Coordinates of C-alpha atoms in Angstrom, one line a residue:
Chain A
X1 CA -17.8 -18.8 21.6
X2 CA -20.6 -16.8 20.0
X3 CA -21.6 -16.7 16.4
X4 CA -23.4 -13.0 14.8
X5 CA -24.3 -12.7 11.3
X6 CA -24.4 -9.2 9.7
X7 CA -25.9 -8.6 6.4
X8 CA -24.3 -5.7 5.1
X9 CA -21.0 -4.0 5.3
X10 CA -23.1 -1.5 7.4
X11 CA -23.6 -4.3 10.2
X12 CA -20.0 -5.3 10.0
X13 CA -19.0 -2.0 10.9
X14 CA -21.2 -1.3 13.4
X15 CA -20.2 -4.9 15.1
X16 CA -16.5 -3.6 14.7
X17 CA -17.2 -1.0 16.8
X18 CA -19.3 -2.7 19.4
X19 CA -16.3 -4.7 19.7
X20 CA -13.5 -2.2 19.7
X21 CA -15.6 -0.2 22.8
X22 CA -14.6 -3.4 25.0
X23 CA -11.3 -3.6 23.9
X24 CA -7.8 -2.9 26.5
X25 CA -4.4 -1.8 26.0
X26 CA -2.5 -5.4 25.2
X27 CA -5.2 -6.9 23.5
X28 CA -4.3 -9.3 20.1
X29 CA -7.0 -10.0 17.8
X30 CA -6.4 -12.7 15.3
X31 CA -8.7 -12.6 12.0
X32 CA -9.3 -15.6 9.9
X33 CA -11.8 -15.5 6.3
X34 CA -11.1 -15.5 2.9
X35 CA -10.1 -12.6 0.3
X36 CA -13.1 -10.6 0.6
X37 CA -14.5 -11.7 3.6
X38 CA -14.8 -8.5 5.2
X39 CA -11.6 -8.2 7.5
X40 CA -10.7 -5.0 6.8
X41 CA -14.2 -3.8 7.5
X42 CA -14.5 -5.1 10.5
X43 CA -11.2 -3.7 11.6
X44 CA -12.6 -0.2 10.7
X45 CA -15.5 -0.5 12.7
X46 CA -12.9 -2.3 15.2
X47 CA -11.2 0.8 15.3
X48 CA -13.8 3.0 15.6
X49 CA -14.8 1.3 18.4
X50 CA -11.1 1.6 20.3
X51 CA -11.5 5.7 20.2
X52 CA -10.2 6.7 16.5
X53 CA -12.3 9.2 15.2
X54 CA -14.6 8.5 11.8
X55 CA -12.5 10.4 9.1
X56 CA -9.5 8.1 9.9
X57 CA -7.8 6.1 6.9
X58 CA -8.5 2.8 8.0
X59 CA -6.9 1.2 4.6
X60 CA -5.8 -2.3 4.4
X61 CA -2.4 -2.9 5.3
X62 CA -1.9 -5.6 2.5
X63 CA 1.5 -4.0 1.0
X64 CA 2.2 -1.5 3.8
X65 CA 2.2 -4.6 6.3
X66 CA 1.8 -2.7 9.2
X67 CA -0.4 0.2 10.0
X68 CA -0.5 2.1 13.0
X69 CA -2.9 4.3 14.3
X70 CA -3.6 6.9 17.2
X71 CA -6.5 6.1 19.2
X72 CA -6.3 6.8 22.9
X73 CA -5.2 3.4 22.6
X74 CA -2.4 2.7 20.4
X75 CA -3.8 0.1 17.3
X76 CA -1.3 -1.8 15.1
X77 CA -3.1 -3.3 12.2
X78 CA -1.4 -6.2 10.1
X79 CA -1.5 -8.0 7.4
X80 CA 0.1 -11.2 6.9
X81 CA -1.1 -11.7 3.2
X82 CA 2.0 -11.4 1.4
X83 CA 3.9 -12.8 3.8
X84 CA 4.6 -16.5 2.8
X85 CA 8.0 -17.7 5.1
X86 CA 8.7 -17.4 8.8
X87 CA 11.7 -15.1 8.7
X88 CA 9.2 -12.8 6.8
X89 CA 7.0 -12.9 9.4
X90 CA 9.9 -12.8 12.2
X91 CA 11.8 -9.8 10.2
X92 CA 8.3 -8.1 10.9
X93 CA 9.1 -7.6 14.3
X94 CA 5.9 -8.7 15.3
X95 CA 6.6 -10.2 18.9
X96 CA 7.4 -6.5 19.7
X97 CA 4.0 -5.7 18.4
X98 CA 2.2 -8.6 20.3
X99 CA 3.6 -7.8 23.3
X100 CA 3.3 -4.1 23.7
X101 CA 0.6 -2.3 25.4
X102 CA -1.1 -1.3 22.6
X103 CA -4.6 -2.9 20.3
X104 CA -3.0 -5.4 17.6
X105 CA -5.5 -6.6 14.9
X106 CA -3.7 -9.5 12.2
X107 CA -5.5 -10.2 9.3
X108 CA -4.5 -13.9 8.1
X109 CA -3.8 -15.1 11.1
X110 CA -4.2 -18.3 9.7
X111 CA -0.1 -18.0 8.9
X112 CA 0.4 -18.1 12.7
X113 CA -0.5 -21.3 13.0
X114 CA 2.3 -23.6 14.7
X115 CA 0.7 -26.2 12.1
X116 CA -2.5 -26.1 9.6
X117 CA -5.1 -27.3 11.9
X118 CA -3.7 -27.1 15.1
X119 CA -5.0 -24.4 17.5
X120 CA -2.0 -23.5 18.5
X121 CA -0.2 -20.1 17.8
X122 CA 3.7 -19.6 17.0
X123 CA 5.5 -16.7 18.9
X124 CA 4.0 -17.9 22.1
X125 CA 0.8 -16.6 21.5
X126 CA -1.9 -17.6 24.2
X127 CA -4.0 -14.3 25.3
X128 CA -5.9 -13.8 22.1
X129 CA -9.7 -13.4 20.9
X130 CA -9.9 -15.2 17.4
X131 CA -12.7 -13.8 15.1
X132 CA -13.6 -16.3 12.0
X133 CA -15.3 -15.1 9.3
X134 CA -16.9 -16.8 6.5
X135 CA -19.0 -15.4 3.3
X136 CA -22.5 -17.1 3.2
X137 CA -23.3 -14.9 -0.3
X138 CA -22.0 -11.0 -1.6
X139 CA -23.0 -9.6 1.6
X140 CA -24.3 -12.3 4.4
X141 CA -21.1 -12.8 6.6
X142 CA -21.0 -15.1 9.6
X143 CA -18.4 -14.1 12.4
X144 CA -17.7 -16.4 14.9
X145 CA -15.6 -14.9 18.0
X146 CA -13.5 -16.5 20.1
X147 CA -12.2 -15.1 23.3
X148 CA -8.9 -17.1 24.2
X149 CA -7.5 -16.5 28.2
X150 CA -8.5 -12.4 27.1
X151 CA -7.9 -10.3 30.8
X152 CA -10.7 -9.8 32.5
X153 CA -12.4 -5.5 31.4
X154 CA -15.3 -4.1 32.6
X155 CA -17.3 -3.9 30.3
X156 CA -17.0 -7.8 29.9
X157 CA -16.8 -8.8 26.1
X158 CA -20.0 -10.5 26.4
X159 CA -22.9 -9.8 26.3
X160 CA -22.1 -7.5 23.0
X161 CA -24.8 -5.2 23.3
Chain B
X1 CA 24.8 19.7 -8.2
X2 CA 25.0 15.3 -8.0
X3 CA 22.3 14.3 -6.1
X4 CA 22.5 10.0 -4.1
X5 CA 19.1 9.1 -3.9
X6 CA 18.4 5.9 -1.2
X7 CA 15.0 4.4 -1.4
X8 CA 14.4 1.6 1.3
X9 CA 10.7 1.7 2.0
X10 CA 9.4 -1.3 1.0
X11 CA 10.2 -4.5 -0.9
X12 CA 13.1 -2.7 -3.1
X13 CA 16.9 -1.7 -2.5
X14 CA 17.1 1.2 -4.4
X15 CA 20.2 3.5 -5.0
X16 CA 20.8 6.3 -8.1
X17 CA 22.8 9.2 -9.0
X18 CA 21.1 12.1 -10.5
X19 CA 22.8 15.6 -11.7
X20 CA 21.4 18.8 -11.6
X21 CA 17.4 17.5 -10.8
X22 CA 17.3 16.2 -14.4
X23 CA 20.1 14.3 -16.0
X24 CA 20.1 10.2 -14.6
X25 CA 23.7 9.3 -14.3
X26 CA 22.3 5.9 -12.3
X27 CA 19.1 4.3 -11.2
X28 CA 20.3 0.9 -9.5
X29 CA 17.0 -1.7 -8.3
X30 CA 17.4 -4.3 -6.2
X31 CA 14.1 -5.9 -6.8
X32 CA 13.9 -9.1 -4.7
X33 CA 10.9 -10.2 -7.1
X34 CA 12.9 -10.3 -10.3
X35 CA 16.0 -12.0 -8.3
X36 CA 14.2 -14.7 -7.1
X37 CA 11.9 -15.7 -9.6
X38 CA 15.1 -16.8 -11.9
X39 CA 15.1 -19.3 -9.4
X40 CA 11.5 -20.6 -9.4
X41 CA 9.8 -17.3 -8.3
X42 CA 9.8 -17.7 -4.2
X43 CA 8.0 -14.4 -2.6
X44 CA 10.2 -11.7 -2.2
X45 CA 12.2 -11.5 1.0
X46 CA 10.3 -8.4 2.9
X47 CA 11.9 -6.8 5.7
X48 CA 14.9 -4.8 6.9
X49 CA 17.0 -7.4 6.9
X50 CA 17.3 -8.0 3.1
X51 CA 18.0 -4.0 2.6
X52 CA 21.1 -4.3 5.5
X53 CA 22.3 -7.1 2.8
X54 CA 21.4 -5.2 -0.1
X55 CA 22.3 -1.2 0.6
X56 CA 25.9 -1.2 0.5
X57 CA 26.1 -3.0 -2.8
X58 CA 23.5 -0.9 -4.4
X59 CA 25.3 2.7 -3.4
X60 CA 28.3 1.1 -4.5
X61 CA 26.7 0.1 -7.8
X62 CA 24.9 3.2 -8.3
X63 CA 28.3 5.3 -8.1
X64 CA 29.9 2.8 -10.2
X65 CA 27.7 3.0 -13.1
X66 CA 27.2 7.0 -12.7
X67 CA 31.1 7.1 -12.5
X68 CA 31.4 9.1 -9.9
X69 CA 33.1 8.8 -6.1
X70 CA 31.4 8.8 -3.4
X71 CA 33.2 12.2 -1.9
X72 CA 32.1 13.9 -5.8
X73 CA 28.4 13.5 -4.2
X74 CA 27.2 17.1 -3.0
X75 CA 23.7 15.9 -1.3
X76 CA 22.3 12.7 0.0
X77 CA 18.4 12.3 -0.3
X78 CA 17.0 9.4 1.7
X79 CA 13.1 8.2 2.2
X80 CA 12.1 8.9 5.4
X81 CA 8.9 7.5 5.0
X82 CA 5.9 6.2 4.7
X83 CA 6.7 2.5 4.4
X84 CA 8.1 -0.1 6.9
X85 CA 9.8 1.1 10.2
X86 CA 12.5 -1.8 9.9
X87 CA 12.9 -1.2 6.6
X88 CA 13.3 2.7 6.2
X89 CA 15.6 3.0 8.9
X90 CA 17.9 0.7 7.2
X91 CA 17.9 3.5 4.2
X92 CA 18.0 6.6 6.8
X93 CA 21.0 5.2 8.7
X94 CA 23.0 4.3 5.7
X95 CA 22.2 7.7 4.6
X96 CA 23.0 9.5 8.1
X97 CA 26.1 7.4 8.3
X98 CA 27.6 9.1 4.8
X99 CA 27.0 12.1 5.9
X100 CA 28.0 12.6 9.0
X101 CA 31.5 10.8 8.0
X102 CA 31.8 12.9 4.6
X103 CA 30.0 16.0 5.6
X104 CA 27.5 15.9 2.3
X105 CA 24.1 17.7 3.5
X106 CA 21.5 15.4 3.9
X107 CA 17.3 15.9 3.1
X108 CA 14.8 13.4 4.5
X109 CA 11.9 12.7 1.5
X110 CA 8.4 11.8 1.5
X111 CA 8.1 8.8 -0.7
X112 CA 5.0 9.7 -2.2
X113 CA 6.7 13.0 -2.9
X114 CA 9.1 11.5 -5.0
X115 CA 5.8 10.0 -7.0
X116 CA 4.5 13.1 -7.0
X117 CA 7.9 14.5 -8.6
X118 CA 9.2 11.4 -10.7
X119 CA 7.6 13.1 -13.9
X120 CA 10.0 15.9 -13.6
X121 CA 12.8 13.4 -14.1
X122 CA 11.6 13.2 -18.1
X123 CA 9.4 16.2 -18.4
X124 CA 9.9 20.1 -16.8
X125 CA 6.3 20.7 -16.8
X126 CA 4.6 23.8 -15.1
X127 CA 2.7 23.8 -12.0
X128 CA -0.3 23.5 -10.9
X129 CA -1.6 20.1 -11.9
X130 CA -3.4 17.3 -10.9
X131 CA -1.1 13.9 -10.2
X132 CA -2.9 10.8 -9.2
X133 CA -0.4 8.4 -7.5
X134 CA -1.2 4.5 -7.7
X135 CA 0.0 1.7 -6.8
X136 CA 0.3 -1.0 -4.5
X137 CA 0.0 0.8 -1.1
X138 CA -1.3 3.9 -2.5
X139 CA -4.3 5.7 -4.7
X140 CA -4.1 9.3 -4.1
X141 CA -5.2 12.2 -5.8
X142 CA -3.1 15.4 -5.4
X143 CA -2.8 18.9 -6.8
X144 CA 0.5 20.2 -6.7
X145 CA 0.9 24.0 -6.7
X146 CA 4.7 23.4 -6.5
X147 CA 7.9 21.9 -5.5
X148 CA 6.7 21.3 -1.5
X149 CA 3.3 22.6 -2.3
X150 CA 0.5 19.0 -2.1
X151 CA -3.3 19.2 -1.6
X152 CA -4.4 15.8 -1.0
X153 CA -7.9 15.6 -2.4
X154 CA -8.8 12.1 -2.1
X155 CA -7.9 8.4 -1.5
X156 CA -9.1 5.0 -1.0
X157 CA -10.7 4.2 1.9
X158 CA -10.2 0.5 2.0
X159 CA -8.1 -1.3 -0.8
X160 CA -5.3 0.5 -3.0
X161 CA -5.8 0.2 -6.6
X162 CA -2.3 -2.2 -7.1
X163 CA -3.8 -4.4 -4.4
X164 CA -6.5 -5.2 -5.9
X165 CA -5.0 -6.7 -8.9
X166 CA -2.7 -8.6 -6.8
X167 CA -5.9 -10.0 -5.4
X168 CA -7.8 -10.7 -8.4
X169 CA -4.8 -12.1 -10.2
X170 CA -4.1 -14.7 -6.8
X171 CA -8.2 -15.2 -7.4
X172 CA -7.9 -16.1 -10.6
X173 CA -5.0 -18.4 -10.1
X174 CA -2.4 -16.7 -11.2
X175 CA 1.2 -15.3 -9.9
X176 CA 2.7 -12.2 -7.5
X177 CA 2.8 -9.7 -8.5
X178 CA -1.0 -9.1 -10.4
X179 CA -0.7 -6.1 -12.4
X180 CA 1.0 -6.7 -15.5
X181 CA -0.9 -10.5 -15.4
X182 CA -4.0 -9.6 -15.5
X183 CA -3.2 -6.4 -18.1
X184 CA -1.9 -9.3 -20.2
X185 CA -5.1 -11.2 -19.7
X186 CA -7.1 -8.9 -20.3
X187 CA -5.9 -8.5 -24.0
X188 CA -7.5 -11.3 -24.8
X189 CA -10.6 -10.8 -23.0
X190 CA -14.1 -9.4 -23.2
X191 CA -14.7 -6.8 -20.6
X192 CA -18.3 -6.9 -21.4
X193 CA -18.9 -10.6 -20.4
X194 CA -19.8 -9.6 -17.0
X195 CA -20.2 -6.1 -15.8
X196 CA -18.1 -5.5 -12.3
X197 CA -19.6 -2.6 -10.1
X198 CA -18.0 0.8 -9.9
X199 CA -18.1 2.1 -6.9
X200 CA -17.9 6.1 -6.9
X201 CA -19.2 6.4 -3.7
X202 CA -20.9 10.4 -2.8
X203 CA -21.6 12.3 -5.4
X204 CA -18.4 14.1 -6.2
X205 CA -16.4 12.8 -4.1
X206 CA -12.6 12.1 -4.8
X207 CA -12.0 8.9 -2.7
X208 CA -11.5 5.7 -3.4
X209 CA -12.9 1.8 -2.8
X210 CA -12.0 -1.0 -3.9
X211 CA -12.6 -3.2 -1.8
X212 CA -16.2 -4.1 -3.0
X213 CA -15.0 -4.8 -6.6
X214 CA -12.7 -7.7 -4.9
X215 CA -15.1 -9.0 -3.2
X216 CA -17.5 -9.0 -6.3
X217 CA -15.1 -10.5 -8.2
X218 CA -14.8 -13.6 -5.6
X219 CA -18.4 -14.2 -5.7
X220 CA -18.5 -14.0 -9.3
X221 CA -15.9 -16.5 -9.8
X222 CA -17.3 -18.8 -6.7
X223 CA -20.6 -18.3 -8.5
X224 CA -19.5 -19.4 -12.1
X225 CA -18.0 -22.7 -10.0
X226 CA -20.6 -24.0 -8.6
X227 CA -23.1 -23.3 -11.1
X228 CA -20.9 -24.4 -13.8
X229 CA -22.2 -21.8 -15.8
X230 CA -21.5 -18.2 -17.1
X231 CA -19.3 -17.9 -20.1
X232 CA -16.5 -15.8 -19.1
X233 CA -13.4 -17.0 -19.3
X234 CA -10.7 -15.8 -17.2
X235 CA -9.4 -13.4 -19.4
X236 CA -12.7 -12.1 -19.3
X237 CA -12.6 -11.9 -15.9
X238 CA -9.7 -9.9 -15.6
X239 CA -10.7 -7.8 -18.7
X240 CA -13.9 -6.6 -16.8
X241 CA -12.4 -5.7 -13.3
X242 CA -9.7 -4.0 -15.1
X243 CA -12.1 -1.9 -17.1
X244 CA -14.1 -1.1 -13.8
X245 CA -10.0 0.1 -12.4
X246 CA -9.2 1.8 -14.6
X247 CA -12.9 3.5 -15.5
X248 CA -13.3 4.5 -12.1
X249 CA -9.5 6.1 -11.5
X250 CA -9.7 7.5 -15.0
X251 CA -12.9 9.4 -14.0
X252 CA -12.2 10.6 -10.5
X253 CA -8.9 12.5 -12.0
X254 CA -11.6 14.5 -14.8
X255 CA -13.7 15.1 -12.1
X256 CA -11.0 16.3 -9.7
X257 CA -9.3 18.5 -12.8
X258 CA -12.8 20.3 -13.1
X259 CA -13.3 20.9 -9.1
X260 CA -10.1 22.7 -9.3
X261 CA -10.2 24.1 -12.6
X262 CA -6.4 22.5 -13.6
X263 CA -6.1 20.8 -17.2
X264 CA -2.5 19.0 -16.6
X265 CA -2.4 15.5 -15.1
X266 CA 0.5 13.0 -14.5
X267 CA -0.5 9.8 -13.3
X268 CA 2.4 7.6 -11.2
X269 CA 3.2 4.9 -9.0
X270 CA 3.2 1.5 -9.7
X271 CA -0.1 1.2 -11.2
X272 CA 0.3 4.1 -13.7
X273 CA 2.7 1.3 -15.5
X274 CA -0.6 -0.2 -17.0
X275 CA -1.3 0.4 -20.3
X276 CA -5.0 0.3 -20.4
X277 CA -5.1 3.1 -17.6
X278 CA -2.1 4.9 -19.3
X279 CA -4.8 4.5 -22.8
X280 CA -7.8 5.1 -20.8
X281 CA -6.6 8.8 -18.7
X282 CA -4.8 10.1 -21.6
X283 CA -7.9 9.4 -24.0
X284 CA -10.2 11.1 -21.2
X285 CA -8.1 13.6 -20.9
X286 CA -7.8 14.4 -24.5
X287 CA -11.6 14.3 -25.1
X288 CA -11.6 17.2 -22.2
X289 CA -9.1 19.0 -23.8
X290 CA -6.3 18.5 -20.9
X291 CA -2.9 17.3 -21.4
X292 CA -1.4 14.3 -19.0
X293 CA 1.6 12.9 -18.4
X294 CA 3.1 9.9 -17.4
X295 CA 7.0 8.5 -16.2
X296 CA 8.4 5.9 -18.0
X297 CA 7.0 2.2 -16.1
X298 CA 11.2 2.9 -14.4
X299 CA 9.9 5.7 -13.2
X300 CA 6.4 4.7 -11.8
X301 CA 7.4 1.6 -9.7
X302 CA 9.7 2.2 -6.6
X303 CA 13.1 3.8 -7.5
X304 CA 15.7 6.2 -5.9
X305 CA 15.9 8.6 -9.4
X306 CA 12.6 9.8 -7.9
X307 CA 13.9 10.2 -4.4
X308 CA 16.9 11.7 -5.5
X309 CA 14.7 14.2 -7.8
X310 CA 12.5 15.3 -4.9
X311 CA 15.4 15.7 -2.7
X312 CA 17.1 18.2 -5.1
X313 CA 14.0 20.4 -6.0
X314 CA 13.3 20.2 -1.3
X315 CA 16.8 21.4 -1.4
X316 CA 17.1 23.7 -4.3
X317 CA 13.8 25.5 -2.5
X318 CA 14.7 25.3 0.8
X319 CA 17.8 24.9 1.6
X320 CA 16.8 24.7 5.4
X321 CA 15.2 22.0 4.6
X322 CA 18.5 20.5 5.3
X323 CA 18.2 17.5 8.1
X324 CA 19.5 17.8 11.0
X325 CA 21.7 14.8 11.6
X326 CA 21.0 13.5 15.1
X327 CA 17.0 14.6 14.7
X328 CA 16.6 12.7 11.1
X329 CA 14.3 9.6 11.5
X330 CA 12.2 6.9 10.1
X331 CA 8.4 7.7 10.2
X332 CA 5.8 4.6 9.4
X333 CA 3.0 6.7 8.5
X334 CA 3.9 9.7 7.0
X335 CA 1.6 12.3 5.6
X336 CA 2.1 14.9 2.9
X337 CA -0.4 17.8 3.9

C-alpha cells in the first residue's frame, strides 16, 4: 500500500498518467472517494498514461455508464453512480468487461462491495488495484493505492517514478 | 411519408409516429423515472433488459394513438447510437426485425442528431445556426449548415451540464433526477449569497467544465457544516451554482455565434428544459440582436419524435442513406463529425 498526496488537479493528472504507463491488458482498477474527489481526473491522467492521445474526451461516464476508449490498449471507463440495485449493475454486463483483455477503470466501486465494509468484491473479483481517494480541502487530495494479486509487468507498479 | 421513430439509448423506451417531417401523429415515453416514483420513487431500472420488456408495447402504443397500422408505416428510423451497447441494440433489432419482415426502409440515427433536429418538429427554421445540446450525458456546441451538415465546436471536458445538477441536487439532499429540483429551489433563492466559480477555461475557447463547480460546491457546503456559519440557505445554494450553469453556457453560445458570424440559436437536450437557461440565452441573445429557439421541455428530454424527425430529413436528403439490413448496428460511442 502507498499513500501520495497531490495538490492540484495538475498533480492528479500527472499521477494518472504515471500510473496508466504501468498499466496491462486485463487490468481492473477500482476507485473509491466522494462526489468531487477527483476520480474522473485521475482517470484522464490514467488514460493518458495507457497510450490515448491528449485531445481525447475523457468525460465522466456518470449518465453514459460506460465509456470506451481506443488506446493501444482497450480502456472501459465506468461509473457506478446512478446505479443503486444489483440487476442494474448485472444488466451492465460488467463481468464481460472485467474479464476481457482490455484496461477497466470503475468509479464507485464502493457498490461492488459483497457487503459495506467487507473487502471483499462481488462478481468474483480478486485481481484488482484499489485507489482511495479522500479530499483533505478544494484541492489537497490523498490517494491511497492498493495493488490486490495485480500480474506481475515490467515496469513493476512500484516504485512510481 | 409516416415516419416510426425508436429511441432506446438510455434510460427511456421511446416510440412515435411522425408524418411528413412535421406533423406528430404519436410521441409514446416509457420513462422508468416517472413509473416508479408512483410507487415510492425507486431508481429507474437501467439497462437493456427493461427496453426488451418495454419496446413492443410502446410501438404498439405509438401506432395506436397515431391510428395507423404498422404495414401504413413507409420508414423506420432507429438510434443507432451514442448511448448504451445493451440498450441500443434492443432498439436496432426491434427496428431491423420490422423491416426485414415488412420490407419498410430503414435509417440508423445519431442521437444527438435528433437533438440537433428536434426544433424542426415545431419550427422550419433556416440554416446555418448555432444549436447547443445539453443534458445529462451531453454539452455540445454545434453549427449546423444543414440537414447531415454538424461542426462540433466545443464540449465539456469533464462533467455534462445535466450531471452536474444531479450532483448538486444529491449534495444538497435532495432527489433523482436534479434539474428541475434545484430550478425550483433556486426560485427562492439568492444567487448572490455566495459566488460559485465559472470556469471558461482559454480564452475563447468553446469547451466545457464542470467539474470544478461540483467540487466547489461540496466544499462550500462541507465548509458551511463545520463552521456552522455562512448564511446561505440551500436554496441559495442551488440558486448560485445554477446562475454560474447557466451564465457560463449562456455565454459560450454568444461567443461561438460571433466566431462564426451566425445570429440563430436553438438550445436542446434535456437541460434546455430549464427555465432560467431558456430566460437567460434568449435574453443574451436578444441584447445581441440574434434570435433563438427552443423545443418544447417534450422535445428536449429523450424522445423518438426527434428520432423519427432526423430520420426523415437523413432520408428525404439522401435516400442512400438507407441501412443496409445485415450491416446496421449499435455503436457505444458515436460521433457526429
Amino acid at each position: 500500500m502507498i499513500q501520495i498526496t497531490t495538490r492540484s488537479a495538475d498533480e492528479t493528472l500527472e499521477l494518472g498518467e504515471k500510473i496508466g504507463a504501468r498499466l496491462i491488458a486485463g487490468d481492473l482498477i477500482l476507485l473509491f472517494g466522494d462526489l468531487g474527489a477527483g476520480k474522473t481526473c485521475l482517470t484522464q491522467g490514467i488514460c493518458q498514461g495507457v497510450g490515448l492521445e491528449k485531445e481525447a474526451y475523457i468525460r465522466s461516464p456518470t449518465f453514459t455508464l460506460i465509456n470506451e476508449y481506443h488506446a493501444k490498449i482497450p480502456i472501459f471507463h465506468v461509473d457506478l453512480y446512478r446505479l443503486e440495485e444489483e440487476a442494474e449493475i448485472i444488466n451492465l454486463g460488467l463481468e464481460e468487461i472485467i474479464y476481457s483483455p482490455a484496461v477497466t477503470i470503475i468509479e464507485w466501486s464502493e457498490k461492488l462491495k459483497s457487503e459495506k465494509n467487507s473487502n471483499e468484491f462481488k462478481y468474483g473479483i480478486q485481481d484488482r488495484l484499489e485507489i482511495h481517494i479522500s479530499s483533505k480541502n478544494e484541492t489537497l487530495r490523498e490517494f491511497t493505492l492498493l495493488p490486490v494479486n495485480l500480474s506481475p509487468r515490467e515496469p513493476s507498479l512500484f516504485p512510481l517514478l | 411519408m409516416l415516419v416510426l421513430g425508436l429511441e432506446t439509448s438510455c434510460d427511456d423506451t421511446a416510440a412515435a409516429v411522425l408524418q411528413d417531417g412535421k406533423k406528430l401523429l404519436s410521441n409514446i415515453i416509457n420513462d422508468q423515472t416517472r413509473v416508479h416514483s408512483r410507487f415510492g420513487g425507486i431508481v429507474p431500472e437501467l439497462a437493456g433488459r427493461s427496453h426488451v420488456d418495454q419496446v413492443q408495447k410502446v410501438i404498439r402504443q405509438s401506432l395506436e394513438s397515431a391510428q395507423v397500422e404498422l404495414s401504413q408505416i413507409d420508414l423506420i428510423a432507429v438510434t443507432v447510437g451514442p448511448g448504451l451497447i445493451g440498450s441500443l441494440l434492443v432498439g436496432v433489432n426491434a427496428a431491423k426485425g420490422i423491416s426485414y419482415g415488412l420490407g419498410i426502409p430503414l435509417v440508423g440515427v445519431n442521437h444527438l442528431e435528433g437533438h440537433l433536429l428536434a426544433i424542426f418538429l415545431q419550427n422550419q427554421i433556416e440554416f446555418p445556426f448555432i444549436s447547443l445540446v445539453v443534458s445529462g450525458g451531453h454539452t455540445d456546441l454545434y453549427r449546423v449548415d444543414n440537414f447531415g451538415q454538424y461542426k462540433n465546436l466545443g464540449r465539456t471536458r469533464d462533467d455534462a451540464a445535466g450531471e452536474s445538477f444531479d450532483k448538486v441536487a444529491k449534495m444538497l439532499g435532495q432527489k433523482y433526477p436534479g434539474g428541475p429540483i434545484i430550478e425550483k429551489l433556486a426560485k427562492d433563492g439568492d444567487p448572490g449569497s455566495h459566488q460559485f466559480p465559472r470556469a471558461y477555461l482559454e480564452k475563447g475557447s468553446l469547451d466545457f467544465s464542470f467539474s470544478g463547480l461540483k467540487t466547489s460546491v461540496k466544499t462550500y457546503i462541507n465548509k458551511k457544516q463545520n463552521e456552522n456559519g455562512g448564511n446561505s440557505t440551500i436554496n441559495d445554494i442551488a440558486a448560485g451554482f445554477q446562475e454560474a450553469v447557466v451564465e457560463v453556457l449562456s455565454k459560450k453560445i454568444i461567443t461561438a455565434c460571433v466566431k462564426e458570424g451566425l445570429n440563430r440559436v436553438v438550445v436542446t437536450g434535456g437541460v434546455a428544459a430549464n427555465g432560467a437557461l431558456r430566460k437567460a440565452v434568449a435574453s443574451e441573445c436578444e441584447k445581441a440582436g440574434f434570435k433563438s429557439w427552443f423545443p418544447d421541455p417534450v422535445f428536449c428530454t429523450d424522445n423518438a419524435a426527434m428520432i423519427a424527425c432526423a430520420g426523415y430529413h437523413k432520408f428525404k436528403s439522401s435516400p442512400e442513406s438507407e441501412a443496409d439490413l445485415l450491416d446496421l448496428d449499435a455503436t457505444a460511442s458515436l460521433y457526429l463529425d
